[in-house]
CSV table of C-alpha atoms and ligand atoms in Angstrom, one decimal:
chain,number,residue,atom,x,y,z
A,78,UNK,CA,-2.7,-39.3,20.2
A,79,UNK,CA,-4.3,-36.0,19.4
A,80,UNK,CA,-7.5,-36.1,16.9
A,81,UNK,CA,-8.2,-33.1,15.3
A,82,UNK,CA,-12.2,-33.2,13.6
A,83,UNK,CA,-11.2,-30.6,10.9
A,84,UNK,CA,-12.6,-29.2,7.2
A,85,UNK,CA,-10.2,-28.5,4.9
A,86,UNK,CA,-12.2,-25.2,3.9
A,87,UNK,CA,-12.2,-24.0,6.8
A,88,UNK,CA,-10.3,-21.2,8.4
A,89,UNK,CA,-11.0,-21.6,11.8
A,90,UNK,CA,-9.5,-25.2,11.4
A,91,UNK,CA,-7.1,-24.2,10.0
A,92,UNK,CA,-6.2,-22.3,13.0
A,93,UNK,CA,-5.6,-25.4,14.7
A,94,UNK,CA,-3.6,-26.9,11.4
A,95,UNK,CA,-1.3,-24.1,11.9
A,96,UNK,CA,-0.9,-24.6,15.2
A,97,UNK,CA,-0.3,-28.2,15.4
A,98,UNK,CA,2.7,-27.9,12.7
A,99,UNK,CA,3.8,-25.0,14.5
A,100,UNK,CA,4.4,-27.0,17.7
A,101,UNK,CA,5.3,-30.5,15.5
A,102,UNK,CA,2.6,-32.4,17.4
A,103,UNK,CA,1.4,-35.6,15.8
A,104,UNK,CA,-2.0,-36.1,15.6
A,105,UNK,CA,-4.4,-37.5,13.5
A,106,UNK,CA,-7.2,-35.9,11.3
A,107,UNK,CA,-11.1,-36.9,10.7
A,108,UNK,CA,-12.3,-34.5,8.0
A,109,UNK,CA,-15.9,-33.5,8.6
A,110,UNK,CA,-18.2,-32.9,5.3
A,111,UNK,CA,-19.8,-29.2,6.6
A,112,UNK,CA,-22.4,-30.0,3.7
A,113,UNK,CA,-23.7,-32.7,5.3
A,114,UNK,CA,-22.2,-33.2,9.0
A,115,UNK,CA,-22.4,-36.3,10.9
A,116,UNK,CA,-25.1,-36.2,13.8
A,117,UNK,CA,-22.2,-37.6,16.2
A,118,UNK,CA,-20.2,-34.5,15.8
A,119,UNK,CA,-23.0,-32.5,18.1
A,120,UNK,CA,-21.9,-35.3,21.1
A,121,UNK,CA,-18.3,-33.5,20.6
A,122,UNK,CA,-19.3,-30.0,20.3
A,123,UNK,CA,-22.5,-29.1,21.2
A,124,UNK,CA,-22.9,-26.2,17.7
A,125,UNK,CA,-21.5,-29.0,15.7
A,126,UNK,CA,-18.9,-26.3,14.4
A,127,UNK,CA,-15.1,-27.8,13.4
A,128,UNK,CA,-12.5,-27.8,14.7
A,129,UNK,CA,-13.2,-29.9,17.8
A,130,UNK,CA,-9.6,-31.5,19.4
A,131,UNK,CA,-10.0,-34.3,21.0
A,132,UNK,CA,-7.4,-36.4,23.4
A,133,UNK,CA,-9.2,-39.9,24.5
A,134,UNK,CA,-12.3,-39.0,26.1
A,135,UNK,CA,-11.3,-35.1,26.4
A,136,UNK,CA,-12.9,-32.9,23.9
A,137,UNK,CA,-12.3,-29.1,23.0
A,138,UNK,CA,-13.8,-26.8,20.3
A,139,UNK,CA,-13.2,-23.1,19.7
A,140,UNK,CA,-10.2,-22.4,17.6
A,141,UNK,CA,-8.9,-19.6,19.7
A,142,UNK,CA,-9.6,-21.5,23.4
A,143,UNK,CA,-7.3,-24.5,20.6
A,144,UNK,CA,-4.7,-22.1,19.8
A,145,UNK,CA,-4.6,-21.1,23.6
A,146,UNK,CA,-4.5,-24.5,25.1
A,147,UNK,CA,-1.8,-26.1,22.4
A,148,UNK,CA,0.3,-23.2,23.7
A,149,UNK,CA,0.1,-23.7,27.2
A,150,UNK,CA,0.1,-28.2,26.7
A,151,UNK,CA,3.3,-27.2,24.3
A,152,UNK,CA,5.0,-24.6,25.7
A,153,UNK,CA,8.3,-24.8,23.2
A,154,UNK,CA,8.0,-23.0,21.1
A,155,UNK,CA,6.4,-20.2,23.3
A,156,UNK,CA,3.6,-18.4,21.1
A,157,UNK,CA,2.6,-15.8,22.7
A,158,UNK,CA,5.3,-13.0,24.2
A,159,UNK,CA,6.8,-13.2,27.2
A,160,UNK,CA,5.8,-9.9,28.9
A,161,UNK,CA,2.1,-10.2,30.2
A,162,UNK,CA,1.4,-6.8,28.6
A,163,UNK,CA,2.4,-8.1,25.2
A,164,UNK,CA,0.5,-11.5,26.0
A,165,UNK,CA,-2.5,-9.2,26.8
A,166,UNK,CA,-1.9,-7.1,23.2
A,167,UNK,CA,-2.2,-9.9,21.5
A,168,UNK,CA,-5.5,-11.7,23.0
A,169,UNK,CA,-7.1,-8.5,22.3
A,170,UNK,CA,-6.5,-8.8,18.6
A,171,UNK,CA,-7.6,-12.0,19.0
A,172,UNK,CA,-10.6,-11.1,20.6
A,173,UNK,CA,-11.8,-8.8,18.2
A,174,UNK,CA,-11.5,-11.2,15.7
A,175,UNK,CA,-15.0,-11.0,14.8
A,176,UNK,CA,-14.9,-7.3,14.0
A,177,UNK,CA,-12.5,-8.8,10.8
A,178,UNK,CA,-14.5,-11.3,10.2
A,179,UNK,CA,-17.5,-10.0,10.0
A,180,UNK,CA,-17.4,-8.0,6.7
A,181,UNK,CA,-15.5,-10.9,5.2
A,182,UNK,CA,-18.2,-13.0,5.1
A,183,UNK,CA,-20.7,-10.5,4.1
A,184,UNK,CA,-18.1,-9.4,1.5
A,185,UNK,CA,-18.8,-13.5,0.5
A,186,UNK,CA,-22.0,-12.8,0.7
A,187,UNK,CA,-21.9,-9.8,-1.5
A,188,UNK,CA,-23.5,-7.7,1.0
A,189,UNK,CA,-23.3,-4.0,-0.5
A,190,UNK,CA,-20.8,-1.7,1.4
A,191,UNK,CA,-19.0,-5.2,2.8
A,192,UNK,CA,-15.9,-4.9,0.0
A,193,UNK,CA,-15.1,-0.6,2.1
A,194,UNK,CA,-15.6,-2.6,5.7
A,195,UNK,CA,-13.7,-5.5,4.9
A,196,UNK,CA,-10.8,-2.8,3.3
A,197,UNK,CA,-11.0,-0.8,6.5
A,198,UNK,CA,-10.4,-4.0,8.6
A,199,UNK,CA,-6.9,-4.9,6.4
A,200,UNK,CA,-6.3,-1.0,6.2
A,201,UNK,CA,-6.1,-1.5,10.6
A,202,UNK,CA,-3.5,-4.6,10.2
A,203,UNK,CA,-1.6,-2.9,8.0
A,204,UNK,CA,-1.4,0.4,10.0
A,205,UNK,CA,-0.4,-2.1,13.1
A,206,UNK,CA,2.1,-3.6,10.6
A,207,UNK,CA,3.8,-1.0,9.7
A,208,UNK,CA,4.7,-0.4,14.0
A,209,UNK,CA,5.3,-4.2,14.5
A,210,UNK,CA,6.7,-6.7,12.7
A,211,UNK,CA,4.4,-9.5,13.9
A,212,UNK,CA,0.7,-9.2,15.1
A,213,UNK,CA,1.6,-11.1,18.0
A,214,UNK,CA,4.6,-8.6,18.8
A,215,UNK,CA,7.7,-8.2,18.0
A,216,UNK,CA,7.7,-12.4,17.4
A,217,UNK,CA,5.7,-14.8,15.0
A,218,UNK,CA,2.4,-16.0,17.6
A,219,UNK,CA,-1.3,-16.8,18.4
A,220,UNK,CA,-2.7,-13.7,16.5
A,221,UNK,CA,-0.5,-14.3,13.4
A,222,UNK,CA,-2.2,-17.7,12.9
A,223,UNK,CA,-5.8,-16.7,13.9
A,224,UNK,CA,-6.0,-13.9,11.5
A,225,UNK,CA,-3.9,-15.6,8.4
A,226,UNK,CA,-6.0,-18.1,7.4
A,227,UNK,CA,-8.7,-15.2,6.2
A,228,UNK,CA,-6.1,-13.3,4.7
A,229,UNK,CA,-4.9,-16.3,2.6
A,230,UNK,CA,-8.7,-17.1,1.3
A,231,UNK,CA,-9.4,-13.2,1.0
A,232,UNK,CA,-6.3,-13.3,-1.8
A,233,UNK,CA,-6.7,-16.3,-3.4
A,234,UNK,CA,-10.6,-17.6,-3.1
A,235,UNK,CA,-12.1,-13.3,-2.6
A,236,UNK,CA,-9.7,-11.9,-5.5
A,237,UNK,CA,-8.9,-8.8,-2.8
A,238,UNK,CA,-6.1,-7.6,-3.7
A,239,UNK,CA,-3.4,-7.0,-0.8
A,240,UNK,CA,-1.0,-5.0,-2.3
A,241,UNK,CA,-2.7,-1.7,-1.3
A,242,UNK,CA,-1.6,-2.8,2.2
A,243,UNK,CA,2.1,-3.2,2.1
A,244,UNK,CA,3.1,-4.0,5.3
A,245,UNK,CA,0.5,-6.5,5.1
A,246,UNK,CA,2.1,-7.7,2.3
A,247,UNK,CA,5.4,-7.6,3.6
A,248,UNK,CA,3.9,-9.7,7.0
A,249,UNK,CA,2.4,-12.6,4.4
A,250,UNK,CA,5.7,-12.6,2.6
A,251,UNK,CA,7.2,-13.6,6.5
A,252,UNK,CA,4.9,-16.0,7.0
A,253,UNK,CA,4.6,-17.8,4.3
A,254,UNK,CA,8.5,-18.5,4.5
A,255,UNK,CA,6.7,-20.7,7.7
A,256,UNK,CA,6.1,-24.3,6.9
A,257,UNK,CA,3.5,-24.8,8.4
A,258,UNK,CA,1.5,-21.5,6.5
A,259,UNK,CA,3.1,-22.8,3.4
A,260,UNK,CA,1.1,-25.5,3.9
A,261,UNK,CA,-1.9,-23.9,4.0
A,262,UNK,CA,-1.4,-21.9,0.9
A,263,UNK,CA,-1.7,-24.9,-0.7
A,264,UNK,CA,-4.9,-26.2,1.3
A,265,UNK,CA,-6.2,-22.8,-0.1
A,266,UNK,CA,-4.7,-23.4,-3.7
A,267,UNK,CA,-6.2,-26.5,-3.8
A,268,UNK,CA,-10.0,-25.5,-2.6
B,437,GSH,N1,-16.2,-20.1,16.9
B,437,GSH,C1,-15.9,-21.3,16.2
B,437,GSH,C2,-16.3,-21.2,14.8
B,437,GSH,C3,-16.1,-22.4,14.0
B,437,GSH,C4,-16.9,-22.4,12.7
B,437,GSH,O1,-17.7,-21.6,12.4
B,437,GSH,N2,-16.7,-23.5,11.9
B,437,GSH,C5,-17.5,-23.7,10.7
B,437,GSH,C6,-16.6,-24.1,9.5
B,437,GSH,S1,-15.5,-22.9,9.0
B,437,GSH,C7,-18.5,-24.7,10.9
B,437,GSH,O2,-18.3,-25.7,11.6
B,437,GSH,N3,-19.7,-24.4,10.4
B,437,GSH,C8,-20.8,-25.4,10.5
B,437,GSH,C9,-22.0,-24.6,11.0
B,437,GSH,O3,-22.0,-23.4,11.3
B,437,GSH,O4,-23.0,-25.3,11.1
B,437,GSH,C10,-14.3,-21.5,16.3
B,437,GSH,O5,-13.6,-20.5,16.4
B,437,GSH,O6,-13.9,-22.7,16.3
Protein backbone atom coordinates (compact mmCIF):
# COMPACT_ATOMS: atom_id res chain seq x y z
CA UNK A 1 0.00 0.00 0.00
CA UNK A 2 1.01 3.42 -1.06
CA UNK A 3 1.30 6.30 1.71
CA UNK A 4 1.10 9.52 0.58
CA UNK A 5 2.49 12.34 3.64
CA UNK A 6 0.25 15.15 2.21
CA UNK A 7 -1.30 18.80 3.32
CA UNK A 8 -4.49 19.55 2.26
CA UNK A 9 -3.41 23.25 1.42
CA UNK A 10 -1.05 22.38 -0.51
CA UNK A 11 -0.65 22.44 -4.19
CA UNK A 12 2.24 20.54 -4.76
CA UNK A 13 0.31 17.69 -2.96
CA UNK A 14 -2.13 18.05 -4.50
CA UNK A 15 -0.21 17.23 -7.54
CA UNK A 16 0.07 13.80 -6.26
CA UNK A 17 -3.86 13.76 -5.13
CA UNK A 18 -4.60 14.30 -8.73
CA UNK A 19 -2.52 11.85 -9.81
CA UNK A 20 -3.30 9.06 -7.62
CA UNK A 21 -7.29 9.40 -8.52
CA UNK A 22 -6.22 9.81 -11.96
CA UNK A 23 -4.57 6.29 -12.09
CA UNK A 24 -7.31 4.82 -9.23
CA UNK A 25 -4.46 3.76 -6.99
CA UNK A 26 -5.29 3.07 -3.42
CA UNK A 27 -3.26 4.43 -1.02
CA UNK A 28 -3.49 5.84 2.25
CA UNK A 29 -2.99 9.43 3.53
CA UNK A 30 -0.96 10.94 6.72
CA UNK A 31 -1.81 14.70 6.66
CA UNK A 32 1.18 16.68 7.86
CA UNK A 33 0.43 20.11 9.96
CA UNK A 34 3.09 22.58 7.73
CA UNK A 35 2.56 24.89 10.91
CA UNK A 36 4.14 22.77 13.07
CA UNK A 37 5.70 19.64 11.13
CA UNK A 38 6.78 16.55 12.78
CA UNK A 39 10.71 16.21 13.18
CA UNK A 40 10.32 12.60 11.63
CA UNK A 41 9.17 13.88 8.36
CA UNK A 42 13.06 15.30 7.71
CA UNK A 43 14.08 11.14 7.94
CA UNK A 44 11.58 10.91 4.76
CA UNK A 45 12.56 13.98 2.89
CA UNK A 46 15.53 15.53 3.79
CA UNK A 47 13.71 19.63 3.25
CA UNK A 48 10.87 18.29 5.16
CA UNK A 49 8.61 19.64 2.28
CA UNK A 50 5.06 17.41 1.48
CA UNK A 51 4.33 15.43 -0.49
CA UNK A 52 6.73 12.66 0.24
CA UNK A 53 5.23 8.96 -1.33
CA UNK A 54 6.26 6.26 0.36
CA UNK A 55 5.96 2.32 -0.48
CA UNK A 56 7.38 0.16 2.67
CA UNK A 57 10.74 1.30 3.21
CA UNK A 58 10.94 3.27 -0.35
CA UNK A 59 10.53 6.91 -0.03
CA UNK A 60 10.08 9.75 -2.85
CA UNK A 61 9.46 13.53 -2.59
CA UNK A 62 9.17 16.10 -5.39
CA UNK A 63 5.71 16.34 -6.84
CA UNK A 64 6.88 16.44 -10.39
CA UNK A 65 9.76 13.36 -10.02
CA UNK A 66 5.71 11.86 -8.17
CA UNK A 67 3.76 12.68 -11.12
CA UNK A 68 6.68 11.17 -13.29
CA UNK A 69 7.13 8.00 -11.46
CA UNK A 70 3.11 7.23 -10.84
CA UNK A 71 3.14 7.37 -14.67
CA UNK A 72 5.74 5.12 -15.48
CA UNK A 73 4.68 2.40 -12.08
CA UNK A 74 0.94 2.96 -13.71
CA UNK A 75 1.26 3.08 -17.08
CA UNK A 76 -2.82 2.86 -18.00
CA UNK A 77 -3.89 5.43 -18.32
CA UNK A 78 -0.80 6.76 -20.21
CA UNK A 79 -0.24 10.58 -19.06
CA UNK A 80 2.05 11.82 -21.00
CA UNK A 81 1.74 11.61 -25.16
CA UNK A 82 2.98 9.06 -26.97
CA UNK A 83 5.36 10.79 -29.37
CA UNK A 84 8.75 11.57 -27.48
CA UNK A 85 8.57 15.05 -29.00
CA UNK A 86 5.17 15.68 -27.34
CA UNK A 87 6.52 13.85 -24.12
CA UNK A 88 9.50 16.36 -24.31
CA UNK A 89 6.79 19.56 -24.83
CA UNK A 90 5.30 18.78 -21.99
CA UNK A 91 8.27 18.26 -19.36
CA UNK A 92 9.32 21.58 -20.47
CA UNK A 93 6.23 23.16 -19.19
CA UNK A 94 6.73 21.27 -16.40
CA UNK A 95 10.03 22.38 -15.91
CA UNK A 96 9.42 25.92 -15.98
CA UNK A 97 7.02 25.61 -13.50
CA UNK A 98 8.72 27.85 -11.33
CA UNK A 99 8.62 30.78 -13.73
CA UNK A 100 4.43 30.47 -12.84
CA UNK A 101 4.99 30.06 -9.61
CA UNK A 102 7.03 32.46 -8.71
CA UNK A 103 4.88 35.61 -9.07
CA UNK A 104 2.06 33.70 -7.49
CA UNK A 105 3.46 33.58 -4.38
CA UNK A 106 4.79 36.94 -4.31
CA UNK A 107 1.24 37.98 -5.63
CA UNK A 108 0.41 36.12 -1.87
CA UNK A 109 2.81 37.98 -0.59
CA UNK A 110 1.63 41.24 -2.05
CA UNK A 111 4.80 41.96 -3.54
CA UNK A 112 4.12 45.21 -5.78
CA UNK A 113 4.20 44.47 -9.60
CA UNK A 114 3.55 40.50 -8.69
CA UNK A 115 -0.53 40.86 -9.60
CA UNK A 116 1.13 42.15 -13.95
CA UNK A 117 3.80 38.95 -13.60
CA UNK A 118 1.46 36.65 -12.29
CA UNK A 119 -1.16 37.97 -15.39
CA UNK A 120 1.59 37.64 -17.84
CA UNK A 121 2.22 33.95 -16.65
CA UNK A 122 -1.79 32.95 -17.21
CA UNK A 123 -1.79 35.43 -20.37
CA UNK A 124 1.28 32.47 -21.75
CA UNK A 125 -1.22 29.42 -20.90
CA UNK A 126 -3.88 30.85 -22.38
CA UNK A 127 -1.99 31.92 -25.66
CA UNK A 128 -0.78 27.96 -25.55
CA UNK A 129 -4.58 27.23 -24.97
CA UNK A 130 -5.92 28.65 -27.57
CA UNK A 131 -3.27 26.24 -30.12
CA UNK A 132 -3.87 23.11 -27.88
CA UNK A 133 -6.55 21.76 -26.22
CA UNK A 134 -4.61 20.29 -23.30
CA UNK A 135 -1.26 21.52 -21.81
CA UNK A 136 -0.02 18.20 -22.04
CA UNK A 137 -0.96 18.02 -25.93
CA UNK A 138 -3.59 17.23 -27.66
CA UNK A 139 -4.63 14.76 -24.40
CA UNK A 140 -5.49 15.43 -20.61
CA UNK A 141 -1.54 14.75 -18.80
CA UNK A 142 1.30 15.47 -16.38
CA UNK A 143 1.34 19.34 -17.11
CA UNK A 144 -2.43 19.64 -16.75
CA UNK A 145 -2.22 18.50 -13.15
CA UNK A 146 1.02 20.26 -12.16
CA UNK A 147 -0.14 23.55 -13.18
CA UNK A 148 -4.12 23.18 -11.99
CA UNK A 149 -3.74 23.09 -8.58
CA UNK A 150 -2.40 27.01 -8.66
CA UNK A 151 -4.92 27.92 -11.05
CA UNK A 152 -7.74 26.54 -8.80
CA UNK A 153 -6.28 28.51 -5.52
CA UNK A 154 -5.47 31.68 -7.83
CA UNK A 155 -9.54 31.69 -8.46
CA UNK A 156 -10.99 30.80 -5.45
CA UNK A 157 -8.27 31.57 -2.34
CA UNK A 158 -6.31 34.94 -4.83
CA UNK A 159 -9.76 36.40 -6.14
CA UNK A 160 -7.81 36.59 -9.86
CA UNK A 161 -10.13 36.60 -12.01
CA UNK A 162 -9.75 34.04 -15.10
CA UNK A 163 -12.11 35.09 -17.39
CA UNK A 164 -9.78 37.57 -19.17
CA UNK A 165 -8.12 34.34 -20.30
CA UNK A 166 -10.69 32.38 -22.15
CA UNK A 167 -9.17 29.53 -23.24
CA UNK A 168 -7.99 29.21 -19.95
CA UNK A 169 -11.24 29.22 -18.91
CA UNK A 170 -12.46 26.96 -21.38
CA UNK A 171 -9.34 24.39 -20.26
CA UNK A 172 -10.67 24.62 -16.36
CA UNK A 173 -14.21 24.11 -17.57
CA UNK A 174 -12.56 20.45 -19.18
CA UNK A 175 -10.99 19.57 -16.32
CA UNK A 176 -13.07 20.12 -13.80
CA UNK A 177 -15.59 17.72 -15.67
CA UNK A 178 -12.41 15.25 -14.19
CA UNK A 179 -13.23 13.54 -10.96
CA UNK A 180 -10.39 13.55 -9.68
CA UNK A 181 -9.92 17.77 -10.13
CA UNK A 182 -13.47 17.94 -9.00
CA UNK A 183 -12.19 16.82 -6.10
CA UNK A 184 -9.93 19.19 -5.49
CA UNK A 185 -12.17 22.05 -6.10
CA UNK A 186 -13.70 21.17 -3.20
CA UNK A 187 -10.24 20.60 -1.15
CA UNK A 188 -9.88 24.26 -2.30
CA UNK A 189 -13.62 25.34 -1.41
CA UNK A 190 -13.18 23.93 1.79
CA UNK A 191 -9.57 25.72 2.78
N1 LIG B 1 9.63 21.12 -4.80
C1 LIG B 1 8.70 20.54 -3.86
C2 LIG B 1 7.96 21.68 -3.14
C3 LIG B 1 7.04 21.16 -2.06
C4 LIG B 1 6.66 22.26 -1.09
O1 LIG B 1 7.14 23.40 -1.16
N2 LIG B 1 5.74 21.90 -0.18
C5 LIG B 1 5.38 22.84 0.85
C6 LIG B 1 3.89 22.81 1.16
S1 LIG B 1 2.95 23.45 -0.18
C7 LIG B 1 6.08 22.50 2.15
O2 LIG B 1 6.19 21.34 2.51
N3 LIG B 1 6.53 23.53 2.82
C8 LIG B 1 7.17 23.39 4.09
C9 LIG B 1 8.45 24.15 4.10
O3 LIG B 1 8.83 24.76 3.09
O4 LIG B 1 9.10 24.15 5.11
C10 LIG B 1 7.73 19.63 -4.61
O5 LIG B 1 7.48 19.87 -5.81
O6 LIG B 1 7.24 18.63 -4.04
Amino acid sequence: MLTLYDAARCPYCARARIMLAEKQIEFETTEIDLTDRPAWIYEKNSTGRVPVLEEEAWVLPESSVILEYLDERYPEPPLLPADPGDRALARVLIFRHEDFTKPYYALRREEDGAADAFDRELAKLDDLLERQQWLTGAAFGLADIAYVPWILRARDMLGIDLDRFSALVDWLERILERPSVAVEAQVVAAL
